[in-house]
Amino acid sequence: MNKPIEITVGTKNSSAKNIDHQYFTVAARERYSALRAVVSMNTDLFGVVFCRTKIETQKVAEKLIQDGYKAAAIHGDLSQNQRDLVMKSFRNKQIQMLVATDVAARGIDVDDITHVINYQLPDEPEIYTHRSGRTGRAGKTGISMVIVSKSEVRKIKNIERIIKKKFEKKE
């Protein structure tokens, strides 16, 4: 190619302006209790809970269901038919929380998601932008929360640098 030109649309790894970014610091063994507390405090929550692994995704969804929440897991071990059924239930708001891996969450385009909860931070900080972008769409506001252990707080600073936005520490 002679004299190639790069054309960019939008801003790389930018975070929507109408998303509040929050984080909670907890002991690693208290992570699920923190998730339950967050969900209990936000009764109008309609959101996606992100986990790193398929096993963790399934485990968190099962615990939420046992605790009386309307939740379902979506990950790569589900058949396409199962994924379609889960997504239909989520879009119809029969499910309050979709517990997902990053791979399964690609292409989730559901209106009115109020919260994205990062049960675990992604391995790559740039993925956080994709996760948080599931909320705060079409001029609406959204909340992206992260549950971190003390050793992971430094990762928050790295993400802040990438998204050019500060996180609010919550208790």
GROMACS .gro file of C-alpha atoms in nm:
model
  171
    1MET     CA    1   0.000   0.000   0.000
    2ASN     CA    2   0.117   0.347  -0.077
    3LYS     CA    3   0.033   0.625   0.169
    4PRO     CA    4  -0.222   0.435   0.380
    5ILE     CA    5  -0.469   0.641   0.580
    6GLU     CA    6  -0.613   0.537   0.918
    7ILE     CA    7  -0.972   0.635   0.983
    8THR     CA    8  -1.099   0.618   1.341
    9VAL     CA    9  -1.460   0.647   1.452
   10GLY     CA   10  -1.522   0.723   1.818
   11THR     CA   11  -1.264   0.712   2.090
   12LYS     CA   12  -1.060   0.403   2.165
   13ASN     CA   13  -1.133   0.254   2.509
   14SER     CA   14  -1.339   0.551   2.613
   15SER     CA   15  -1.600   0.513   2.879
   16ALA     CA   16  -1.949   0.651   2.833
   17LYS     CA   17  -1.985   0.985   3.008
   18ASN     CA   18  -2.310   0.882   3.175
   19ILE     CA   19  -2.169   0.581   3.364
   20ASP     CA   20  -2.077   0.612   3.731
   21HIS     CA   21  -1.777   0.393   3.817
   22GLN     CA   22  -1.768   0.259   4.172
   23TYR     CA   23  -1.565   0.005   4.364
   24PHE     CA   24  -1.592  -0.188   4.689
   25THR     CA   25  -1.291  -0.329   4.870
   26VAL     CA   26  -1.358  -0.660   5.045
   27ALA     CA   27  -1.165  -0.961   5.169
   28ALA     CA   28  -1.152  -1.219   4.889
   29ARG     CA   29  -1.367  -1.465   5.085
   30GLU     CA   30  -1.634  -1.193   5.133
   31ARG     CA   31  -1.681  -1.127   4.761
   32TYR     CA   32  -2.017  -1.305   4.732
   33SER     CA   33  -2.150  -1.140   5.050
   34ALA     CA   34  -2.057  -0.803   4.899
   35LEU     CA   35  -2.242  -0.891   4.579
   36ARG     CA   36  -2.553  -0.983   4.777
   37ALA     CA   37  -2.531  -0.658   4.973
   38VAL     CA   38  -2.503  -0.454   4.653
   39VAL     CA   39  -2.799  -0.633   4.498
   40SER     CA   40  -3.007  -0.593   4.815
   41MET     CA   41  -2.936  -0.218   4.827
   42ASN     CA   42  -3.036  -0.172   4.462
   43THR     CA   43  -3.382  -0.323   4.439
   44ASP     CA   44  -3.437  -0.180   4.089
   45LEU     CA   45  -3.117  -0.344   3.961
   46PHE     CA   46  -3.136  -0.497   3.614
   47GLY     CA   47  -2.786  -0.590   3.522
   48VAL     CA   48  -2.495  -0.808   3.423
   49VAL     CA   49  -2.255  -0.965   3.672
   50PHE     CA   50  -1.919  -1.043   3.512
   51CYS     CA   51  -1.700  -1.330   3.628
   52ARG     CA   52  -1.369  -1.448   3.482
   53THR     CA   53  -1.443  -1.820   3.444
   54LYS     CA   54  -1.731  -2.042   3.337
   55ILE     CA   55  -1.714  -2.228   3.668
   56GLU     CA   56  -1.733  -1.907   3.873
   57THR     CA   57  -2.015  -1.778   3.652
   58GLN     CA   58  -2.221  -2.091   3.714
   59LYS     CA   59  -2.143  -2.093   4.087
   60VAL     CA   60  -2.241  -1.727   4.138
   61ALA     CA   61  -2.565  -1.769   3.940
   62GLU     CA   62  -2.660  -2.079   4.142
   63LYS     CA   63  -2.595  -1.899   4.473
   64LEU     CA   64  -2.803  -1.600   4.363
   65ILE     CA   65  -3.090  -1.830   4.264
   66GLN     CA   66  -3.065  -2.015   4.598
   67ASP     CA   67  -3.085  -1.678   4.773
   68GLY     CA   68  -3.408  -1.596   4.591
   69TYR     CA   69  -3.284  -1.370   4.313
   70LYS     CA   70  -3.391  -1.402   3.951
   71ALA     CA   71  -3.057  -1.484   3.790
   72ALA     CA   72  -2.912  -1.701   3.516
   73ALA     CA   73  -2.565  -1.784   3.390
   74ILE     CA   74  -2.447  -1.746   3.033
   75HIS     CA   75  -2.114  -1.894   2.929
   76GLY     CA   76  -1.946  -2.098   2.658
   77ASP     CA   77  -2.058  -2.438   2.791
   78LEU     CA   78  -2.423  -2.362   2.714
   79SER     CA   79  -2.567  -2.473   2.382
   80GLN     CA   80  -2.682  -2.202   2.143
   81ASN     CA   81  -3.043  -2.292   2.224
   82GLN     CA   82  -2.979  -2.255   2.598
   83ARG     CA   83  -2.808  -1.918   2.542
   84ASP     CA   84  -3.099  -1.799   2.329
   85LEU     CA   85  -3.348  -1.896   2.602
   86VAL     CA   86  -3.145  -1.720   2.873
   87MET     CA   87  -3.113  -1.405   2.662
   88LYS     CA   88  -3.485  -1.405   2.579
   89SER     CA   89  -3.567  -1.428   2.951
   90PHE     CA   90  -3.322  -1.148   3.028
   91ARG     CA   91  -3.454  -0.918   2.754
   92ASN     CA   92  -3.809  -0.981   2.880
   93LYS     CA   93  -3.689  -0.895   3.234
   94GLN     CA   94  -3.789  -1.235   3.370
   95ILE     CA   95  -3.428  -1.247   3.491
   96GLN     CA   96  -3.293  -0.959   3.701
   97MET     CA   97  -2.925  -1.053   3.673
   98LEU     CA   98  -2.733  -1.217   3.394
   99VAL     CA   99  -2.411  -1.372   3.527
  100ALA     CA  100  -2.169  -1.386   3.236
  101THR     CA  101  -1.817  -1.449   3.118
  102ASP     CA  102  -1.658  -1.193   2.885
  103VAL     CA  103  -1.678  -1.428   2.585
  104ALA     CA  104  -2.048  -1.498   2.637
  105ALA     CA  105  -2.121  -1.130   2.694
  106ARG     CA  106  -1.990  -1.011   2.358
  107GLY     CA  107  -2.278  -0.875   2.162
  108ILE     CA  108  -2.518  -0.850   2.456
  109ASP     CA  109  -2.730  -0.560   2.343
  110VAL     CA  110  -3.012  -0.525   2.593
  111ASP     CA  111  -3.189  -0.197   2.666
  112ASP     CA  112  -3.218  -0.042   3.011
  113ILE     CA  113  -2.937  -0.230   3.189
  114THR     CA  114  -2.896  -0.029   3.509
  115HIS     CA  115  -2.585  -0.195   3.654
  116VAL     CA  116  -2.276  -0.379   3.548
  117ILE     CA  117  -2.113  -0.557   3.840
  118ASN     CA  118  -1.758  -0.680   3.798
  119TYR     CA  119  -1.754  -0.969   4.043
  120GLN     CA  120  -1.395  -1.010   3.934
  121LEU     CA  121  -1.187  -0.769   3.733
  122PRO     CA  122  -1.100  -0.881   3.381
  123ASP     CA  123  -0.747  -1.000   3.310
  124GLU     CA  124  -0.701  -0.718   3.057
  125PRO     CA  125  -0.792  -0.367   3.178
  126GLU     CA  126  -0.926  -0.270   2.834
  127ILE     CA  127  -1.200  -0.532   2.869
  128TYR     CA  128  -1.343  -0.328   3.155
  129THR     CA  129  -1.452  -0.068   2.898
  130HIS     CA  130  -1.649  -0.331   2.706
  131ARG     CA  131  -1.808  -0.462   3.025
  132SER     CA  132  -1.911  -0.121   3.157
  133GLY     CA  133  -2.044  -0.025   2.814
  134ARG     CA  134  -2.337  -0.264   2.860
  135THR     CA  135  -2.503   0.011   3.069
  136GLY     CA  136  -2.553   0.385   3.024
  137ARG     CA  137  -2.676   0.357   2.667
  138ALA     CA  138  -2.903   0.577   2.457
  139GLY     CA  139  -2.864   0.879   2.682
  140LYS     CA  140  -2.953   0.688   2.999
  141THR     CA  141  -2.735   0.666   3.308
  142GLY     CA  142  -2.576   0.350   3.441
  143ILE     CA  143  -2.354   0.224   3.717
  144SER     CA  144  -2.048   0.006   3.677
  145MET     CA  145  -1.934  -0.151   4.004
  146VAL     CA  146  -1.622  -0.348   4.084
  147ILE     CA  147  -1.574  -0.579   4.382
  148VAL     CA  148  -1.202  -0.599   4.456
  149SER     CA  149  -0.974  -0.740   4.721
  150LYS     CA  150  -0.713  -0.510   4.877
  151SER     CA  151  -0.443  -0.651   4.651
  152GLU     CA  152  -0.646  -0.557   4.341
  153VAL     CA  153  -0.704  -0.188   4.423
  154ARG     CA  154  -0.398  -0.090   4.216
  155LYS     CA  155  -0.576  -0.233   3.909
  156ILE     CA  156  -0.850   0.027   3.960
  157LYS     CA  157  -0.592   0.305   3.915
  158ASN     CA  158  -0.477   0.147   3.589
  159ILE     CA  159  -0.836   0.130   3.460
  160GLU     CA  160  -0.896   0.494   3.565
  161ARG     CA  161  -0.599   0.594   3.351
  162ILE     CA  162  -0.737   0.402   3.051
  163ILE     CA  163  -1.098   0.527   3.075
  164LYS     CA  164  -0.995   0.876   3.189
  165LYS     CA  165  -1.251   0.871   3.466
  166LYS     CA  166  -1.226   0.833   3.845
  167PHE     CA  167  -1.388   0.554   4.043
  168GLU     CA  168  -1.581   0.633   4.358
  169LYS     CA  169  -1.488   0.418   4.657
  170LYS     CA  170  -1.802   0.283   4.826
  171GLU     CA  171  -1.849   0.117   5.162
   0.00000   0.00000   0.00000
